[in-house]
mmCIF file of C-alpha atoms in Angstrom:
data_model
loop_
_atom_site.group_PDB
_atom_site.id
_atom_site.type_symbol
_atom_site.label_atom_id
_atom_site.label_comp_id
_atom_site.label_asym_id
_atom_site.label_seq_id
_atom_site.Cartn_x
_atom_site.Cartn_y
_atom_site.Cartn_z
ATOM 1 C CA MET A 1 16.708 -66.661 63.332
ATOM 2 C CA LEU A 2 13.735 -66.181 65.906
ATOM 3 C CA ALA A 3 11.978 -69.770 64.954
ATOM 4 C CA GLU A 4 15.335 -71.474 65.575
ATOM 5 C CA CYS A 5 16.084 -69.313 68.707
ATOM 6 C CA LEU A 6 12.350 -70.361 70.342
ATOM 7 C CA GLU A 7 12.788 -73.979 69.467
ATOM 8 C CA GLY A 8 16.362 -74.269 70.870
ATOM 9 C CA LEU A 9 15.093 -72.631 74.217
ATOM 10 C CA ASN A 10 12.506 -75.687 74.564
ATOM 11 C CA LEU A 11 10.105 -73.421 76.456
ATOM 12 C CA ARG A 12 8.012 -74.355 79.390
ATOM 13 C CA PRO A 13 4.566 -72.156 80.207
ATOM 14 C CA ASP A 14 5.580 -71.834 83.516
ATOM 15 C CA GLY A 15 9.561 -71.400 83.181
ATOM 16 C CA ILE A 16 11.944 -68.669 84.069
ATOM 17 C CA TYR A 17 13.618 -67.212 81.045
ATOM 18 C CA VAL A 18 16.389 -64.468 80.391
ATOM 19 C CA ASP A 19 17.137 -62.577 77.257
ATOM 20 C CA VAL A 20 20.262 -60.774 77.984
ATOM 21 C CA THR A 21 19.904 -59.051 74.431
ATOM 22 C CA PHE A 22 16.761 -57.264 74.477
ATOM 23 C CA GLY A 23 17.525 -54.647 72.017
ATOM 24 C CA GLY A 24 14.316 -54.175 69.712
ATOM 25 C CA GLY A 25 12.278 -56.624 72.193
ATOM 26 C CA GLY A 26 11.296 -58.958 69.388
ATOM 27 C CA HIS A 27 12.824 -62.208 71.008
ATOM 28 C CA SER A 28 11.291 -61.323 74.240
ATOM 29 C CA ARG A 29 7.934 -60.292 72.578
ATOM 30 C CA ALA A 30 8.033 -64.058 71.053
ATOM 31 C CA ILE A 31 9.260 -65.675 74.354
ATOM 32 C CA LEU A 32 6.238 -64.004 76.325
ATOM 33 C CA SER A 33 3.789 -65.167 73.572
ATOM 34 C CA ARG A 34 4.886 -68.860 74.452
ATOM 35 C CA LEU A 35 4.409 -68.557 78.546
ATOM 36 C CA GLY A 36 1.614 -68.906 80.971
ATOM 37 C CA GLU A 37 0.363 -66.696 83.612
ATOM 38 C CA GLY A 38 3.261 -68.484 85.801
ATOM 39 C CA GLY A 39 5.988 -67.733 83.500
ATOM 40 C CA ARG A 40 8.512 -65.076 83.717
ATOM 41 C CA LEU A 41 11.086 -63.466 81.414
ATOM 42 C CA TYR A 42 13.849 -61.085 82.727
ATOM 43 C CA ALA A 43 15.389 -58.917 79.989
ATOM 44 C CA PHE A 44 18.862 -57.201 79.890
ATOM 45 C CA ASP A 45 20.229 -54.409 77.479
ATOM 46 C CA ARG A 46 23.215 -52.198 78.694
ATOM 47 C CA ASP A 47 21.912 -49.546 75.879
ATOM 48 C CA GLY A 48 19.433 -47.033 77.501
ATOM 49 C CA ASP A 49 17.810 -46.638 74.244
ATOM 50 C CA ALA A 50 16.429 -50.133 74.629
ATOM 51 C CA ALA A 51 13.856 -49.027 77.429
ATOM 52 C CA ARG A 52 12.179 -47.394 74.672
ATOM 53 C CA ASN A 53 11.036 -50.903 73.345
ATOM 54 C CA SER A 54 10.060 -52.259 76.932
ATOM 55 C CA ILE A 55 7.088 -54.192 77.281
ATOM 56 C CA ASP A 56 4.077 -53.472 79.345
ATOM 57 C CA ASP A 57 3.522 -57.090 80.791
ATOM 58 C CA PRO A 58 3.514 -58.141 84.383
ATOM 59 C CA ARG A 59 5.639 -60.864 83.551
ATOM 60 C CA PHE A 60 8.243 -59.133 82.295
ATOM 61 C CA CYS A 61 11.061 -57.094 83.748
ATOM 62 C CA LEU A 62 13.636 -55.333 81.787
ATOM 63 C CA ILE A 63 17.036 -54.361 83.272
ATOM 64 C CA HIS A 64 19.451 -52.001 82.239
ATOM 65 C CA GLU A 65 22.687 -53.359 83.196
ATOM 66 C CA ASN A 66 25.434 -55.278 81.596
ATOM 67 C CA PHE A 67 24.751 -59.066 80.846
ATOM 68 C CA ALA A 68 28.283 -59.388 82.430
ATOM 69 C CA HIS A 69 26.548 -58.855 85.693
ATOM 70 C CA LEU A 70 23.803 -61.699 85.291
ATOM 71 C CA LYS A 71 23.618 -63.317 88.409
ATOM 72 C CA ASN A 72 23.911 -60.680 90.840
ATOM 73 C CA PHE A 73 20.957 -58.541 89.090
ATOM 74 C CA LEU A 74 19.269 -61.686 89.010
ATOM 75 C CA ARG A 75 19.266 -62.298 92.748
ATOM 76 C CA LEU A 76 18.337 -58.481 93.433
ATOM 77 C CA TYR A 77 15.126 -59.440 91.759
ATOM 78 C CA GLY A 78 14.773 -62.493 93.714
ATOM 79 C CA VAL A 79 15.591 -64.911 90.981
ATOM 80 C CA ARG A 80 18.158 -67.811 91.923
ATOM 81 C CA HIS A 81 17.606 -70.373 88.936
ATOM 82 C CA ILE A 82 16.276 -70.119 85.684
ATOM 83 C CA ASP A 83 14.986 -72.509 82.862
ATOM 84 C CA GLY A 84 16.667 -70.845 79.655
ATOM 85 C CA LEU A 85 18.749 -68.216 78.618
ATOM 86 C CA LEU A 86 19.263 -66.349 75.033
ATOM 87 C CA ALA A 87 21.886 -64.157 73.883
ATOM 88 C CA ASP A 88 21.411 -62.597 70.512
ATOM 89 C CA LEU A 89 25.141 -60.932 70.466
ATOM 90 C CA GLY A 90 26.772 -58.416 68.286
ATOM 91 C CA VAL A 91 24.989 -54.977 67.205
ATOM 92 C CA SER A 92 21.496 -54.044 67.025
ATOM 93 C CA SER A 93 19.650 -52.889 63.938
ATOM 94 C CA HIS A 94 18.744 -49.606 65.945
ATOM 95 C CA GLN A 95 22.442 -48.848 66.603
ATOM 96 C CA ILE A 96 23.738 -49.678 63.233
ATOM 97 C CA ASP A 97 20.876 -47.331 61.533
ATOM 98 C CA GLU A 98 21.651 -44.448 63.870
ATOM 99 C CA ALA A 99 24.643 -42.241 62.610
ATOM 100 C CA GLU A 100 25.087 -40.653 66.246
ATOM 101 C CA ARG A 101 25.984 -43.997 67.615
ATOM 102 C CA GLY A 102 29.096 -44.392 65.661
ATOM 103 C CA PHE A 103 28.425 -47.984 64.674
ATOM 104 C CA SER A 104 27.841 -47.758 60.806
ATOM 105 C CA THR A 105 30.800 -47.589 58.068
ATOM 106 C CA ARG A 106 28.126 -46.177 55.918
ATOM 107 C CA MET A 107 27.333 -42.941 57.819
ATOM 108 C CA ASP A 108 29.274 -39.919 59.141
ATOM 109 C CA GLY A 109 28.752 -39.502 62.971
ATOM 110 C CA PRO A 110 30.880 -39.238 66.148
ATOM 111 C CA LEU A 111 32.997 -42.038 66.678
ATOM 112 C CA ASP A 112 31.268 -43.174 69.754
ATOM 113 C CA LEU A 113 30.999 -47.002 69.352
ATOM 114 C CA ARG A 114 29.489 -47.365 73.370
ATOM 115 C CA MET A 115 27.286 -49.802 74.073
ATOM 116 C CA ASP A 116 26.139 -48.321 77.073
ATOM 117 C CA ARG A 117 26.604 -44.156 76.966
ATOM 118 C CA ARG A 118 26.930 -44.097 80.537
ATOM 119 C CA GLU A 119 30.316 -45.354 80.089
ATOM 120 C CA GLY A 120 33.493 -43.038 79.810
ATOM 121 C CA THR A 121 35.469 -43.985 77.047
ATOM 122 C CA THR A 122 34.583 -43.414 73.371
ATOM 123 C CA ALA A 123 36.488 -45.088 70.438
ATOM 124 C CA ALA A 124 37.659 -41.440 69.553
ATOM 125 C CA ASP A 125 39.248 -41.213 73.025
ATOM 126 C CA LEU A 126 40.989 -44.589 72.032
ATOM 127 C CA VAL A 127 42.068 -43.741 68.971
ATOM 128 C CA ASN A 128 43.475 -40.630 70.055
ATOM 129 C CA THR A 129 45.097 -41.476 72.758
ATOM 130 C CA ALA A 130 46.597 -45.343 72.319
ATOM 131 C CA ASP A 131 49.938 -45.724 70.966
ATOM 132 C CA VAL A 132 50.711 -47.801 68.245
ATOM 133 C CA GLU A 133 51.558 -51.041 70.254
ATOM 134 C CA GLU A 134 48.201 -50.969 71.875
ATOM 135 C CA LEU A 135 46.110 -49.948 68.535
ATOM 136 C CA GLU A 136 48.330 -52.827 66.770
ATOM 137 C CA ARG A 137 47.122 -55.128 69.448
ATOM 138 C CA ILE A 138 43.584 -54.422 69.580
ATOM 139 C CA MET A 139 43.455 -54.426 65.575
ATOM 140 C CA ARG A 140 45.422 -57.863 65.661
ATOM 141 C CA LEU A 141 43.504 -59.390 68.307
ATOM 142 C CA TYR A 142 39.749 -58.107 67.948
ATOM 143 C CA GLY A 143 39.990 -57.563 64.003
ATOM 144 C CA GLU A 144 42.365 -60.364 62.953
ATOM 145 C CA LEU A 145 43.800 -58.053 60.399
ATOM 146 C CA PRO A 146 47.017 -58.987 59.034
ATOM 147 C CA ASN A 147 48.083 -55.303 58.162
ATOM 148 C CA ALA A 148 47.508 -54.574 62.003
ATOM 149 C CA ARG A 149 50.350 -52.678 62.397
ATOM 150 C CA GLN A 150 50.188 -50.631 59.198
ATOM 151 C CA ILE A 151 46.776 -49.434 60.327
ATOM 152 C CA ALA A 152 47.582 -48.582 63.848
ATOM 153 C CA GLN A 153 50.641 -46.298 62.540
ATOM 154 C CA SER A 154 48.074 -44.776 59.727
ATOM 155 C CA ILE A 155 45.804 -43.931 62.572
ATOM 156 C CA VAL A 156 48.281 -42.367 65.012
ATOM 157 C CA LYS A 157 50.043 -40.315 62.000
ATOM 158 C CA ARG A 158 46.508 -38.926 61.130
ATOM 159 C CA ARG A 159 45.730 -37.996 64.804
ATOM 160 C CA THR A 160 49.239 -36.246 65.233
ATOM 161 C CA GLU A 161 48.851 -34.424 61.954
ATOM 162 C CA ASN A 162 45.735 -33.079 63.134
ATOM 163 C CA GLY A 163 46.364 -32.299 66.976
ATOM 164 C CA GLY A 164 45.166 -35.541 68.441
ATOM 165 C CA GLN A 165 47.186 -36.102 71.653
ATOM 166 C CA ARG A 166 46.852 -37.849 75.286
ATOM 167 C CA THR A 167 46.026 -35.702 77.954
ATOM 168 C CA GLU A 168 48.628 -34.777 80.950
ATOM 169 C CA SER A 169 46.582 -36.877 83.157
ATOM 170 C CA GLY A 170 46.846 -39.902 80.460
ATOM 171 C CA GLU A 171 43.044 -39.863 80.617
ATOM 172 C CA ARG A 172 41.432 -40.790 76.810
ATOM 173 C CA ARG A 173 39.472 -37.748 75.664
ATOM 174 C CA ALA A 174 38.894 -36.547 72.460
ATOM 175 C CA GLU A 175 37.544 -33.365 72.624
ATOM 176 C CA SER A 176 40.463 -31.758 70.893
ATOM 177 C CA ALA A 177 41.708 -34.409 69.034
ATOM 178 C CA GLY A 178 42.317 -35.225 65.275
ATOM 179 C CA ILE A 179 39.875 -38.048 64.996
ATOM 180 C CA VAL A 180 36.513 -37.763 66.097
ATOM 181 C CA THR A 181 34.336 -39.010 63.293
ATOM 182 C CA THR A 182 33.651 -42.265 61.542
ATOM 183 C CA ASN A 183 34.780 -40.469 58.309
ATOM 184 C CA ASP A 184 37.875 -39.381 60.215
ATOM 185 C CA LEU A 185 38.931 -42.800 60.767
ATOM 186 C CA LYS A 186 38.207 -44.323 57.577
ATOM 187 C CA GLU A 187 40.131 -41.430 55.919
ATOM 188 C CA ALA A 188 42.901 -42.291 58.140
ATOM 189 C CA VAL A 189 43.284 -45.842 56.985
ATOM 190 C CA GLU A 190 42.107 -45.386 53.594
ATOM 191 C CA LYS A 191 45.143 -46.708 51.971
ATOM 192 C CA HIS A 192 45.233 -49.870 53.677
ATOM 193 C CA LEU A 193 42.089 -51.295 52.500
ATOM 194 C CA PRO A 194 42.549 -54.060 49.920
ATOM 195 C CA ARG A 195 40.719 -53.129 46.644
ATOM 196 C CA GLY A 196 37.270 -55.430 46.459
ATOM 197 C CA ARG A 197 37.335 -55.852 50.265
ATOM 198 C CA GLU A 198 37.166 -52.105 51.369
ATOM 199 C CA ASN A 199 33.890 -52.377 53.495
ATOM 200 C CA LYS A 200 34.741 -55.982 54.844
ATOM 201 C CA THR A 201 38.123 -54.529 56.300
ATOM 202 C CA LEU A 202 36.604 -51.395 57.441
ATOM 203 C CA ALA A 203 33.790 -53.634 59.456
ATOM 204 C CA MET A 204 36.705 -55.269 60.902
ATOM 205 C CA ILE A 205 38.632 -52.193 62.010
ATOM 206 C CA PHE A 206 35.423 -50.666 63.744
ATOM 207 C CA GLN A 207 34.705 -54.224 65.089
ATOM 208 C CA ALA A 208 38.243 -54.150 66.816
ATOM 209 C CA LEU A 209 37.372 -50.828 68.293
ATOM 210 C CA ARG A 210 34.138 -51.577 69.447
ATOM 211 C CA ILE A 211 35.182 -54.867 71.554
ATOM 212 C CA GLU A 212 37.756 -53.173 72.814
ATOM 213 C CA VAL A 213 35.491 -50.053 74.028
ATOM 214 C CA ASN A 214 32.849 -52.358 75.529
ATOM 215 C CA GLY A 215 34.948 -55.351 76.548
ATOM 216 C CA GLU A 216 32.700 -57.507 74.960
ATOM 217 C CA LEU A 217 34.451 -60.825 74.846
ATOM 218 C CA GLU A 218 35.411 -60.720 78.628
ATOM 219 C CA ALA A 219 31.716 -59.736 79.419
ATOM 220 C CA LEU A 220 30.560 -62.621 77.222
ATOM 221 C CA ARG A 221 32.880 -64.940 79.314
ATOM 222 C CA GLN A 222 31.335 -63.521 82.501
ATOM 223 C CA MET A 223 27.915 -63.995 81.307
ATOM 224 C CA LEU A 224 28.453 -67.742 80.300
ATOM 225 C CA THR A 225 30.208 -68.882 83.296
ATOM 226 C CA GLN A 226 27.265 -67.339 85.516
ATOM 227 C CA ALA A 227 24.277 -68.513 83.229
ATOM 228 C CA VAL A 228 25.430 -72.211 83.840
ATOM 229 C CA GLU A 229 25.321 -71.694 87.622
ATOM 230 C CA VAL A 230 22.170 -70.288 87.386
ATOM 231 C CA LEU A 231 20.434 -72.533 84.901
ATOM 232 C CA ASN A 232 18.184 -75.538 86.393
ATOM 233 C CA PRO A 233 19.247 -79.115 85.175
ATOM 234 C CA GLY A 234 17.724 -79.473 81.636
ATOM 235 C CA GLY A 235 17.664 -75.869 81.026
ATOM 236 C CA ARG A 236 18.931 -74.464 77.811
ATOM 237 C CA LEU A 237 21.281 -71.809 76.662
ATOM 238 C CA CYS A 238 21.159 -70.299 73.099
ATOM 239 C CA VAL A 239 23.821 -67.922 71.848
ATOM 240 C CA MET A 240 23.535 -66.456 68.609
ATOM 241 C CA SER A 241 27.231 -64.935 67.316
ATOM 242 C CA TYR A 242 28.379 -63.064 64.655
ATOM 243 C CA HIS A 243 32.107 -63.493 64.301
ATOM 244 C CA SER A 244 34.701 -65.964 64.855
ATOM 245 C CA LEU A 245 36.032 -64.419 68.217
ATOM 246 C CA GLU A 246 32.584 -64.890 69.851
ATOM 247 C CA ASP A 247 31.401 -68.070 68.401
ATOM 248 C CA ARG A 248 34.879 -69.844 69.245
ATOM 249 C CA ILE A 249 34.412 -68.572 72.903
ATOM 250 C CA VAL A 250 30.717 -70.004 73.054
ATOM 251 C CA LYS A 251 31.705 -73.355 71.239
ATOM 252 C CA ASN A 252 34.427 -73.956 73.641
ATOM 253 C CA PHE A 253 32.568 -73.314 76.720
ATOM 254 C CA PHE A 254 29.890 -75.804 75.469
ATOM 255 C CA LYS A 255 32.147 -78.411 74.637
ATOM 256 C CA SER A 256 34.042 -78.485 77.852
ATOM 257 C CA GLY A 257 32.847 -75.574 80.414
ATOM 258 C CA ASN A 258 36.049 -73.346 79.855
ATOM 259 C CA PHE A 259 37.020 -71.280 77.392
ATOM 260 C CA GLU A 260 40.401 -73.469 76.037
ATOM 261 C CA GLY A 261 38.142 -75.936 75.159
ATOM 262 C CA LYS A 262 40.164 -79.042 77.127
ATOM 263 C CA ILE A 263 37.492 -81.406 78.781
ATOM 264 C CA GLU A 264 38.475 -82.000 82.086
ATOM 265 C CA LYS A 265 38.314 -85.909 83.548
ATOM 266 C CA ASP A 266 38.024 -87.323 86.753
ATOM 267 C CA PHE A 267 40.029 -90.171 88.277
ATOM 268 C CA TYR A 268 38.573 -92.480 86.109
ATOM 269 C CA GLY A 269 38.633 -90.739 82.923
ATOM 270 C CA ASN A 270 34.774 -89.893 82.736
ATOM 271 C CA PRO A 271 34.565 -86.198 81.482
ATOM 272 C CA GLN A 272 33.600 -83.654 83.853
ATOM 273 C CA VAL A 273 31.066 -81.382 81.853
ATOM 274 C CA GLU A 274 28.048 -79.427 83.102
ATOM 275 C CA LEU A 275 26.598 -78.649 79.546
ATOM 276 C CA LYS A 276 25.863 -81.047 76.750
ATOM 277 C CA PRO A 277 25.795 -79.246 72.995
ATOM 278 C CA VAL A 278 22.232 -80.120 71.367
ATOM 279 C CA SER A 279 23.654 -79.948 67.987
ATOM 280 C CA ARG A 280 27.072 -80.928 66.808
ATOM 281 C CA LYS A 281 27.214 -78.162 64.446
ATOM 282 C CA PRO A 282 25.992 -74.337 64.770
ATOM 283 C CA ILE A 283 22.562 -73.553 63.369
ATOM 284 C CA THR A 284 22.493 -70.720 60.594
ATOM 285 C CA ALA A 285 20.125 -69.121 58.968
ATOM 286 C CA SER A 286 17.399 -70.369 56.188
ATOM 287 C CA GLU A 287 18.108 -69.242 52.542
ATOM 288 C CA GLU A 288 14.457 -67.736 53.247
ATOM 289 C CA GLU A 289 15.938 -65.385 55.845
ATOM 290 C CA LEU A 290 18.827 -64.708 54.287
ATOM 291 C CA MET A 291 16.581 -63.370 51.362
ATOM 292 C CA GLN A 292 14.774 -61.282 53.628
ATOM 293 C CA ASN A 293 17.474 -60.348 56.476
ATOM 294 C CA ASN A 294 21.258 -60.266 54.719
ATOM 295 C CA ARG A 295 22.645 -59.427 58.160
ATOM 296 C CA SER A 296 21.652 -63.051 59.427
ATOM 297 C CA ARG A 297 24.325 -64.224 57.061
ATOM 298 C CA SER A 298 26.993 -64.458 59.571
ATOM 299 C CA ALA A 299 24.867 -66.000 62.118
ATOM 300 C CA LYS A 300 25.503 -68.899 63.941
ATOM 301 C CA LEU A 301 23.311 -70.311 66.961
ATOM 302 C CA ARG A 302 24.469 -72.734 69.499
ATOM 303 C CA VAL A 303 22.460 -74.627 71.776
ATOM 304 C CA ALA A 304 23.477 -76.225 74.949
ATOM 305 C CA GLU A 305 21.614 -78.303 78.066
ATOM 306 C CA LYS A 306 22.785 -78.450 81.484
ATOM 307 C CA VAL A 307 22.904 -82.089 82.216
#
């Protein structure tokens, strides 16, 4: 949905823009192609592997940090205000296609799931140390799984059988635990995968663990709050999400400026909002793109302008 993102940003040649999900750099390169000599682009990515795709351009700066710290790191580079921000949420193709990252349900590899490998807790640490109640909360809240309790119980049972346990200090470490690979996890939950929906359910289980390990939803909330603060009037926020949890946060924030979706009014009943959605419904991939890129099927792009 590159064309839709570029159109949504309403780029100015001399503007200052931010791509908070640099990844392979495709969106950033396209934005730079629309900027003049006076334009600037700052990109964020918490994944160190993204540095391989960095762009050699004096107008470009790649920041290896979590976009939850957007405002502070922009200030570090002398940037107080921007004209647009793009966020393409979710997992990059690079992360999915590398087995050692643990993001794919198709390939066996270490059960890692960290976006930033400088951070300590992996998904293996989590599944080998969390109790049933905590795992149930994660599966129900972030995977929206109706059988969250049964899945949590099976994980704990399998890791106990294979020697997984919490360390004396309570730290989450999985060096000697029973569930350390993606296949270990798949085998632990196999009997709870509905027939005909095995892959979908597995994807939701992996999604739930990934969101918890990376603190993704809280990072999104922090980024959106800070983005409005640094955005110039008339500037655009373009956010592409891939599941309902992310999309709900973005939709509510664009509508009301908060994450509950409740529009606050002044004494006279006038709505107090800082953003105006550019379109009432989210933008989705065209039929042509769906044929070329099946992963775009779940993508929803929302665009809002600062009033």
